[in-house]
JSON list of C-alpha atoms in Angstrom, two decimals:
[
{"chain": "I", "resi": 796, "resn": "MET", "atom": "CA", "xyz": [-0.16, -0.16, 0.02]},
{"chain": "I", "resi": 797, "resn": "ASP", "atom": "CA", "xyz": [1.57, 3.24, -1.12]},
{"chain": "I", "resi": 798, "resn": "LYS", "atom": "CA", "xyz": [-1.08, 5.16, -0.25]},
{"chain": "I", "resi": 799, "resn": "PRO", "atom": "CA", "xyz": [-1.36, 8.91, 2.10]},
{"chain": "I", "resi": 800, "resn": "TYR", "atom": "CA", "xyz": [-2.17, 6.88, 5.08]},
{"chain": "I", "resi": 801, "resn": "SER", "atom": "CA", "xyz": [0.97, 4.67, 4.02]},
{"chain": "I", "resi": 802, "resn": "THR", "atom": "CA", "xyz": [2.45, 6.30, 7.01]},
{"chain": "I", "resi": 803, "resn": "TYR", "atom": "CA", "xyz": [0.45, 5.54, 9.48]},
{"chain": "I", "resi": 804, "resn": "VAL", "atom": "CA", "xyz": [-0.59, 1.35, 8.10]},
{"chain": "I", "resi": 805, "resn": "ARG", "atom": "CA", "xyz": [1.61, -1.23, 8.42]},
{"chain": "I", "resi": 806, "resn": "LYS", "atom": "CA", "xyz": [1.17, -5.34, 8.44]},
{"chain": "I", "resi": 807, "resn": "THR", "atom": "CA", "xyz": [0.22, -6.97, 11.36]},
{"chain": "I", "resi": 808, "resn": "THR", "atom": "CA", "xyz": [3.13, -8.62, 13.71]},
{"chain": "I", "resi": 809, "resn": "ASN", "atom": "CA", "xyz": [2.70, -10.51, 16.60]},
{"chain": "I", "resi": 810, "resn": "GLU", "atom": "CA", "xyz": [4.27, -7.73, 18.50]},
{"chain": "I", "resi": 811, "resn": "ASP", "atom": "CA", "xyz": [1.51, -5.67, 17.89]},
{"chain": "I", "resi": 812, "resn": "VAL", "atom": "CA", "xyz": [-1.14, -8.51, 18.91]},
{"chain": "I", "resi": 813, "resn": "GLU", "atom": "CA", "xyz": [0.62, -8.81, 22.13]},
{"chain": "I", "resi": 814, "resn": "TYR", "atom": "CA", "xyz": [0.52, -4.58, 22.45]},
{"chain": "I", "resi": 815, "resn": "LEU", "atom": "CA", "xyz": [-2.81, -3.69, 21.75]},
{"chain": "I", "resi": 816, "resn": "ALA", "atom": "CA", "xyz": [-4.35, -6.88, 23.31]},
{"chain": "I", "resi": 817, "resn": "GLN", "atom": "CA", "xyz": [-2.96, -5.06, 27.17]},
{"chain": "I", "resi": 818, "resn": "HIS", "atom": "CA", "xyz": [-4.30, -1.48, 25.68]},
{"chain": "I", "resi": 819, "resn": "LEU", "atom": "CA", "xyz": [-7.68, -1.90, 24.29]},
{"chain": "I", "resi": 820, "resn": "ARG", "atom": "CA", "xyz": [-10.65, 0.65, 24.84]},
{"chain": "I", "resi": 821, "resn": "GLN", "atom": "CA", "xyz": [-12.57, -0.76, 26.95]},
{"chain": "I", "resi": 822, "resn": "GLU", "atom": "CA", "xyz": [-15.47, -0.89, 25.03]},
{"chain": "I", "resi": 823, "resn": "ASP", "atom": "CA", "xyz": [-13.76, -3.32, 22.71]},
{"chain": "I", "resi": 824, "resn": "ILE", "atom": "CA", "xyz": [-12.79, -5.42, 25.86]},
{"chain": "I", "resi": 825, "resn": "ASP", "atom": "CA", "xyz": [-16.69, -5.64, 26.63]},
{"chain": "I", "resi": 826, "resn": "GLU", "atom": "CA", "xyz": [-17.53, -6.81, 22.97]},
{"chain": "I", "resi": 827, "resn": "CYS", "atom": "CA", "xyz": [-14.64, -9.25, 23.22]},
{"chain": "I", "resi": 828, "resn": "ALA", "atom": "CA", "xyz": [-15.68, -10.34, 26.45]},
{"chain": "I", "resi": 829, "resn": "ALA", "atom": "CA", "xyz": [-19.67, -10.36, 24.86]},
{"chain": "I", "resi": 830, "resn": "GLY", "atom": "CA", "xyz": [-18.22, -12.78, 22.57]},
{"chain": "I", "resi": 831, "resn": "GLY", "atom": "CA", "xyz": [-16.83, -15.12, 25.22]},
{"chain": "I", "resi": 832, "resn": "MET", "atom": "CA", "xyz": [-12.99, -14.54, 24.36]},
{"chain": "I", "resi": 833, "resn": "THR", "atom": "CA", "xyz": [-10.23, -12.01, 26.23]},
{"chain": "I", "resi": 834, "resn": "PRO", "atom": "CA", "xyz": [-8.25, -9.09, 24.37]},
{"chain": "I", "resi": 835, "resn": "LEU", "atom": "CA", "xyz": [-5.87, -11.37, 23.59]},
{"chain": "I", "resi": 836, "resn": "VAL", "atom": "CA", "xyz": [-7.55, -14.36, 22.06]},
{"chain": "I", "resi": 837, "resn": "ALA", "atom": "CA", "xyz": [-10.11, -12.37, 20.36]},
{"chain": "I", "resi": 838, "resn": "LEU", "atom": "CA", "xyz": [-7.08, -10.57, 18.24]},
{"chain": "I", "resi": 839, "resn": "ARG", "atom": "CA", "xyz": [-5.12, -13.72, 18.09]},
{"chain": "I", "resi": 840, "resn": "ARG", "atom": "CA", "xyz": [-8.25, -15.59, 16.29]},
{"chain": "I", "resi": 841, "resn": "SER", "atom": "CA", "xyz": [-9.09, -12.60, 13.84]},
{"chain": "I", "resi": 842, "resn": "VAL", "atom": "CA", "xyz": [-5.78, -12.25, 12.69]},
{"chain": "I", "resi": 843, "resn": "ASP", "atom": "CA", "xyz": [-5.81, -15.91, 12.49]},
{"chain": "I", "resi": 844, "resn": "THR", "atom": "CA", "xyz": [-8.45, -16.26, 10.38]},
{"chain": "I", "resi": 845, "resn": "SER", "atom": "CA", "xyz": [-7.89, -12.93, 8.33]},
{"chain": "I", "resi": 846, "resn": "PHE", "atom": "CA", "xyz": [-6.47, -12.94, 4.56]},
{"chain": "I", "resi": 847, "resn": "LEU", "atom": "CA", "xyz": [-5.64, -9.31, 5.15]},
{"chain": "I", "resi": 848, "resn": "ASN", "atom": "CA", "xyz": [-4.03, -7.69, 8.52]},
{"chain": "I", "resi": 849, "resn": "TYR", "atom": "CA", "xyz": [-3.18, -4.25, 8.76]},
{"chain": "I", "resi": 850, "resn": "SER", "atom": "CA", "xyz": [-1.69, -2.40, 11.90]},
{"chain": "I", "resi": 851, "resn": "LEU", "atom": "CA", "xyz": [-2.57, 1.37, 12.63]},
{"chain": "I", "resi": 852, "resn": "TYR", "atom": "CA", "xyz": [-0.55, 3.95, 14.45]},
{"chain": "I", "resi": 853, "resn": "GLY", "atom": "CA", "xyz": [-0.99, 7.01, 15.22]},
{"chain": "I", "resi": 854, "resn": "PRO", "atom": "CA", "xyz": [1.78, 10.00, 15.28]},
{"chain": "I", "resi": 855, "resn": "GLN", "atom": "CA", "xyz": [4.16, 9.13, 18.13]},
{"chain": "I", "resi": 856, "resn": "SER", "atom": "CA", "xyz": [2.24, 5.58, 18.88]},
{"chain": "I", "resi": 857, "resn": "LYS", "atom": "CA", "xyz": [2.42, 2.21, 19.41]},
{"chain": "I", "resi": 858, "resn": "CYS", "atom": "CA", "xyz": [0.28, 0.13, 17.57]},
{"chain": "I", "resi": 859, "resn": "ALA", "atom": "CA", "xyz": [-3.41, 2.07, 17.78]},
{"chain": "I", "resi": 860, "resn": "ALA", "atom": "CA", "xyz": [-5.69, -0.53, 16.21]},
{"chain": "I", "resi": 861, "resn": "ILE", "atom": "CA", "xyz": [-5.44, -4.09, 14.51]},
{"chain": "I", "resi": 862, "resn": "LEU", "atom": "CA", "xyz": [-8.12, -4.74, 11.23]},
{"chain": "I", "resi": 863, "resn": "GLY", "atom": "CA", "xyz": [-8.79, -7.10, 8.91]},
{"chain": "I", "resi": 864, "resn": "ILE", "atom": "CA", "xyz": [-11.18, -9.20, 6.33]},
{"chain": "I", "resi": 865, "resn": "SER", "atom": "CA", "xyz": [-11.88, -12.58, 6.59]},
{"chain": "I", "resi": 866, "resn": "HIS", "atom": "CA", "xyz": [-13.49, -15.08, 4.07]},
{"chain": "I", "resi": 867, "resn": "SER", "atom": "CA", "xyz": [-17.23, -15.59, 4.68]},
{"chain": "I", "resi": 868, "resn": "PRO", "atom": "CA", "xyz": [-18.73, -18.99, 4.22]},
{"chain": "I", "resi": 869, "resn": "LEU", "atom": "CA", "xyz": [-21.97, -16.54, 2.36]},
{"chain": "I", "resi": 870, "resn": "GLY", "atom": "CA", "xyz": [-19.25, -16.80, -0.40]},
{"chain": "I", "resi": 871, "resn": "GLU", "atom": "CA", "xyz": [-16.68, -15.39, -2.32]},
{"chain": "I", "resi": 872, "resn": "ASP", "atom": "CA", "xyz": [-17.76, -11.83, -2.54]},
{"chain": "I", "resi": 873, "resn": "TRP", "atom": "CA", "xyz": [-18.49, -11.54, 0.98]},
{"chain": "I", "resi": 874, "resn": "GLY", "atom": "CA", "xyz": [-15.87, -10.37, 3.36]},
{"chain": "I", "resi": 875, "resn": "ILE", "atom": "CA", "xyz": [-16.09, -10.25, 7.23]},
{"chain": "I", "resi": 876, "resn": "ALA", "atom": "CA", "xyz": [-14.26, -6.58, 8.24]},
{"chain": "I", "resi": 877, "resn": "TRP", "atom": "CA", "xyz": [-13.54, -6.36, 11.95]},
{"chain": "I", "resi": 878, "resn": "LEU", "atom": "CA", "xyz": [-11.28, -3.45, 13.80]},
{"chain": "I", "resi": 879, "resn": "LEU", "atom": "CA", "xyz": [-9.91, -3.46, 17.47]},
{"chain": "I", "resi": 880, "resn": "GLY", "atom": "CA", "xyz": [-8.58, -0.54, 19.11]},
{"chain": "I", "resi": 881, "resn": "SER", "atom": "CA", "xyz": [-6.86, 1.56, 21.73]},
{"chain": "I", "resi": 882, "resn": "GLU", "atom": "CA", "xyz": [-7.67, 4.46, 22.98]},
{"chain": "I", "resi": 883, "resn": "ASP", "atom": "CA", "xyz": [-5.42, 5.68, 20.61]},
{"chain": "I", "resi": 884, "resn": "ILE", "atom": "CA", "xyz": [-7.91, 5.89, 18.20]},
{"chain": "I", "resi": 885, "resn": "VAL", "atom": "CA", "xyz": [-10.11, 8.26, 19.78]},
{"chain": "I", "resi": 886, "resn": "ARG", "atom": "CA", "xyz": [-6.93, 10.55, 20.87]},
{"chain": "I", "resi": 887, "resn": "PHE", "atom": "CA", "xyz": [-5.64, 10.56, 17.12]},
{"chain": "I", "resi": 888, "resn": "LYS", "atom": "CA", "xyz": [-9.57, 10.62, 15.85]},
{"chain": "I", "resi": 889, "resn": "PHE", "atom": "CA", "xyz": [-8.88, 13.25, 13.10]},
{"chain": "I", "resi": 890, "resn": "LEU", "atom": "CA", "xyz": [-6.06, 11.76, 11.60]},
{"chain": "I", "resi": 891, "resn": "PHE", "atom": "CA", "xyz": [-8.14, 8.66, 11.90]},
{"chain": "I", "resi": 892, "resn": "LEU", "atom": "CA", "xyz": [-11.45, 9.40, 10.49]},
{"chain": "I", "resi": 893, "resn": "GLU", "atom": "CA", "xyz": [-9.20, 11.33, 7.55]},
{"chain": "I", "resi": 894, "resn": "HIS", "atom": "CA", "xyz": [-7.62, 7.80, 6.54]},
{"chain": "I", "resi": 895, "resn": "SER", "atom": "CA", "xyz": [-11.00, 5.36, 7.22]},
{"chain": "I", "resi": 896, "resn": "ARG", "atom": "CA", "xyz": [-12.53, 6.20, 3.98]},
{"chain": "I", "resi": 897, "resn": "PRO", "atom": "CA", "xyz": [-10.01, 5.93, 1.78]},
{"chain": "I", "resi": 898, "resn": "MET", "atom": "CA", "xyz": [-8.49, 2.93, 3.57]},
{"chain": "I", "resi": 899, "resn": "LEU", "atom": "CA", "xyz": [-11.64, 0.86, 3.25]},
{"chain": "I", "resi": 900, "resn": "ASP", "atom": "CA", "xyz": [-12.26, 1.97, -0.28]},
{"chain": "I", "resi": 901, "resn": "ASP", "atom": "CA", "xyz": [-8.49, -0.13, -0.40]},
{"chain": "I", "resi": 902, "resn": "LEU", "atom": "CA", "xyz": [-9.28, -2.70, 1.29]},
{"chain": "I", "resi": 903, "resn": "PHE", "atom": "CA", "xyz": [-12.15, -3.63, -0.66]},
{"chain": "I", "resi": 904, "resn": "ILE", "atom": "CA", "xyz": [-9.85, -3.62, -4.19]},
{"chain": "I", "resi": 905, "resn": "GLU", "atom": "CA", "xyz": [-7.04, -5.38, -2.52]},
{"chain": "I", "resi": 906, "resn": "SER", "atom": "CA", "xyz": [-9.31, -8.17, -1.04]},
{"chain": "I", "resi": 907, "resn": "ASN", "atom": "CA", "xyz": [-11.76, -8.07, -3.87]},
{"chain": "I", "resi": 908, "resn": "LYS", "atom": "CA", "xyz": [-15.09, -8.03, -2.07]},
{"chain": "I", "resi": 909, "resn": "SER", "atom": "CA", "xyz": [-18.15, -6.40, -2.87]},
{"chain": "I", "resi": 910, "resn": "VAL", "atom": "CA", "xyz": [-19.37, -6.52, 1.03]},
{"chain": "I", "resi": 911, "resn": "PHE", "atom": "CA", "xyz": [-18.28, -6.17, 4.27]},
{"chain": "I", "resi": 912, "resn": "TYR", "atom": "CA", "xyz": [-20.23, -7.31, 7.50]},
{"chain": "I", "resi": 913, "resn": "ASN", "atom": "CA", "xyz": [-19.74, -8.47, 11.04]},
{"chain": "I", "resi": 914, "resn": "ALA", "atom": "CA", "xyz": [-21.89, -7.95, 13.88]},
{"chain": "I", "resi": 915, "resn": "THR", "atom": "CA", "xyz": [-20.81, -5.18, 16.77]},
{"chain": "I", "resi": 916, "resn": "TYR", "atom": "CA", "xyz": [-21.56, -5.53, 20.57]},
{"chain": "I", "resi": 917, "resn": "ARG", "atom": "CA", "xyz": [-24.44, -2.85, 21.14]},
{"chain": "I", "resi": 918, "resn": "GLU", "atom": "CA", "xyz": [-22.96, -0.94, 23.91]},
{"chain": "I", "resi": 919, "resn": "ASN", "atom": "CA", "xyz": [-19.70, 0.00, 21.89]},
{"chain": "I", "resi": 920, "resn": "HIS", "atom": "CA", "xyz": [-21.48, 3.19, 20.67]},
{"chain": "I", "resi": 921, "resn": "VAL", "atom": "CA", "xyz": [-18.28, 4.84, 19.11]},
{"chain": "I", "resi": 922, "resn": "HIS", "atom": "CA", "xyz": [-17.68, 1.92, 17.20]},
{"chain": "I", "resi": 923, "resn": "HIS", "atom": "CA", "xyz": [-21.20, 2.19, 16.37]},
{"chain": "I", "resi": 924, "resn": "ALA", "atom": "CA", "xyz": [-21.01, 5.86, 15.47]},
{"chain": "I", "resi": 925, "resn": "TRP", "atom": "CA", "xyz": [-17.92, 5.25, 13.06]},
{"chain": "I", "resi": 926, "resn": "LEU", "atom": "CA", "xyz": [-18.97, 2.28, 11.30]},
{"chain": "I", "resi": 927, "resn": "ARG", "atom": "CA", "xyz": [-22.02, 5.07, 10.05]},
{"chain": "I", "resi": 928, "resn": "TRP", "atom": "CA", "xyz": [-20.04, 7.54, 9.69]},
{"chain": "I", "resi": 929, "resn": "LEU", "atom": "CA", "xyz": [-18.10, 5.11, 7.25]},
{"chain": "I", "resi": 930, "resn": "GLY", "atom": "CA", "xyz": [-21.38, 4.04, 4.88]},
{"chain": "I", "resi": 931, "resn": "PHE", "atom": "CA", "xyz": [-22.47, 1.02, 7.12]},
{"chain": "I", "resi": 932, "resn": "LYS", "atom": "CA", "xyz": [-25.75, 0.02, 7.27]},
{"chain": "I", "resi": 933, "resn": "PHE", "atom": "CA", "xyz": [-27.01, -1.48, 10.37]},
{"chain": "I", "resi": 934, "resn": "LEU", "atom": "CA", "xyz": [-29.25, -4.74, 9.92]},
{"chain": "I", "resi": 935, "resn": "ARG", "atom": "CA", "xyz": [-31.03, -5.89, 13.12]},
{"chain": "I", "resi": 936, "resn": "GLU", "atom": "CA", "xyz": [-30.02, -7.02, 16.72]},
{"chain": "I", "resi": 937, "resn": "VAL", "atom": "CA", "xyz": [-28.99, -10.67, 17.34]},
{"chain": "I", "resi": 938, "resn": "LYS", "atom": "CA", "xyz": [-27.90, -12.48, 19.88]},
{"chain": "I", "resi": 939, "resn": "LEU", "atom": "CA", "xyz": [-25.14, -14.20, 19.58]},
{"chain": "I", "resi": 940, "resn": "PRO", "atom": "CA", "xyz": [-23.40, -17.00, 21.57]},
{"chain": "I", "resi": 941, "resn": "PRO", "atom": "CA", "xyz": [-22.28, -18.18, 23.91]},
{"chain": "I", "resi": 942, "resn": "TYR", "atom": "CA", "xyz": [-23.90, -15.36, 26.60]},
{"chain": "I", "resi": 943, "resn": "GLU", "atom": "CA", "xyz": [-26.52, -14.93, 23.92]},
{"chain": "I", "resi": 944, "resn": "LEU", "atom": "CA", "xyz": [-25.92, -10.85, 24.30]},
{"chain": "I", "resi": 945, "resn": "PRO", "atom": "CA", "xyz": [-27.29, -8.64, 21.67]},
{"chain": "I", "resi": 946, "resn": "PHE", "atom": "CA", "xyz": [-25.46, -7.36, 18.64]},
{"chain": "I", "resi": 947, "resn": "PHE", "atom": "CA", "xyz": [-25.57, -5.42, 15.92]},
{"chain": "I", "resi": 948, "resn": "GLU", "atom": "CA", "xyz": [-25.40, -6.81, 12.38]},
{"chain": "I", "resi": 949, "resn": "PHE", "atom": "CA", "xyz": [-23.83, -4.31, 9.92]},
{"chain": "I", "resi": 950, "resn": "VAL", "atom": "CA", "xyz": [-23.12, -4.41, 5.76]},
{"chain": "I", "resi": 951, "resn": "LYS", "atom": "CA", "xyz": [-21.56, -1.96, 3.18]},
{"chain": "I", "resi": 952, "resn": "LEU", "atom": "CA", "xyz": [-21.68, -2.75, -0.60]},
{"chain": "I", "resi": 953, "resn": "ARG", "atom": "CA", "xyz": [-18.91, -2.00, -2.53]},
{"chain": "I", "resi": 954, "resn": "THR", "atom": "CA", "xyz": [-19.95, 1.26, -4.49]},
{"chain": "I", "resi": 955, "resn": "PHE", "atom": "CA", "xyz": [-17.49, 1.51, -7.52]}
]
């Protein structure tokens, strides 16, 4: 990726996973727990099952977030999109927002997917606002295992 945001993005390393697992935002810790996982297990599982993974950095910060795209059982055109982040994504929110849309477009191209989707914990309000700002649509509330807690399904179609 040779884009304006390249300074802040690199391929995910094991060190990034270890660091971020200890520095997640509380809302993301709660989302991992609602899915029955610790932050470290959630990050490792997400990274291991994704064919694209990137770590995001802020100016003079360690790993601020990790994102990825996984293949979906719904078909070749579908990708499961995810992101877990630290408070640095809030601290550097304008930088994060400035690069989010162009990077999302590039993820569609690089992944060769037409649809991104996933589910987010109902209590992760900052995450919901960001997803809406990116153009994701919320479909419905579902109860997910293992605790049958409420999550919102979300989806975005590639528009170019």
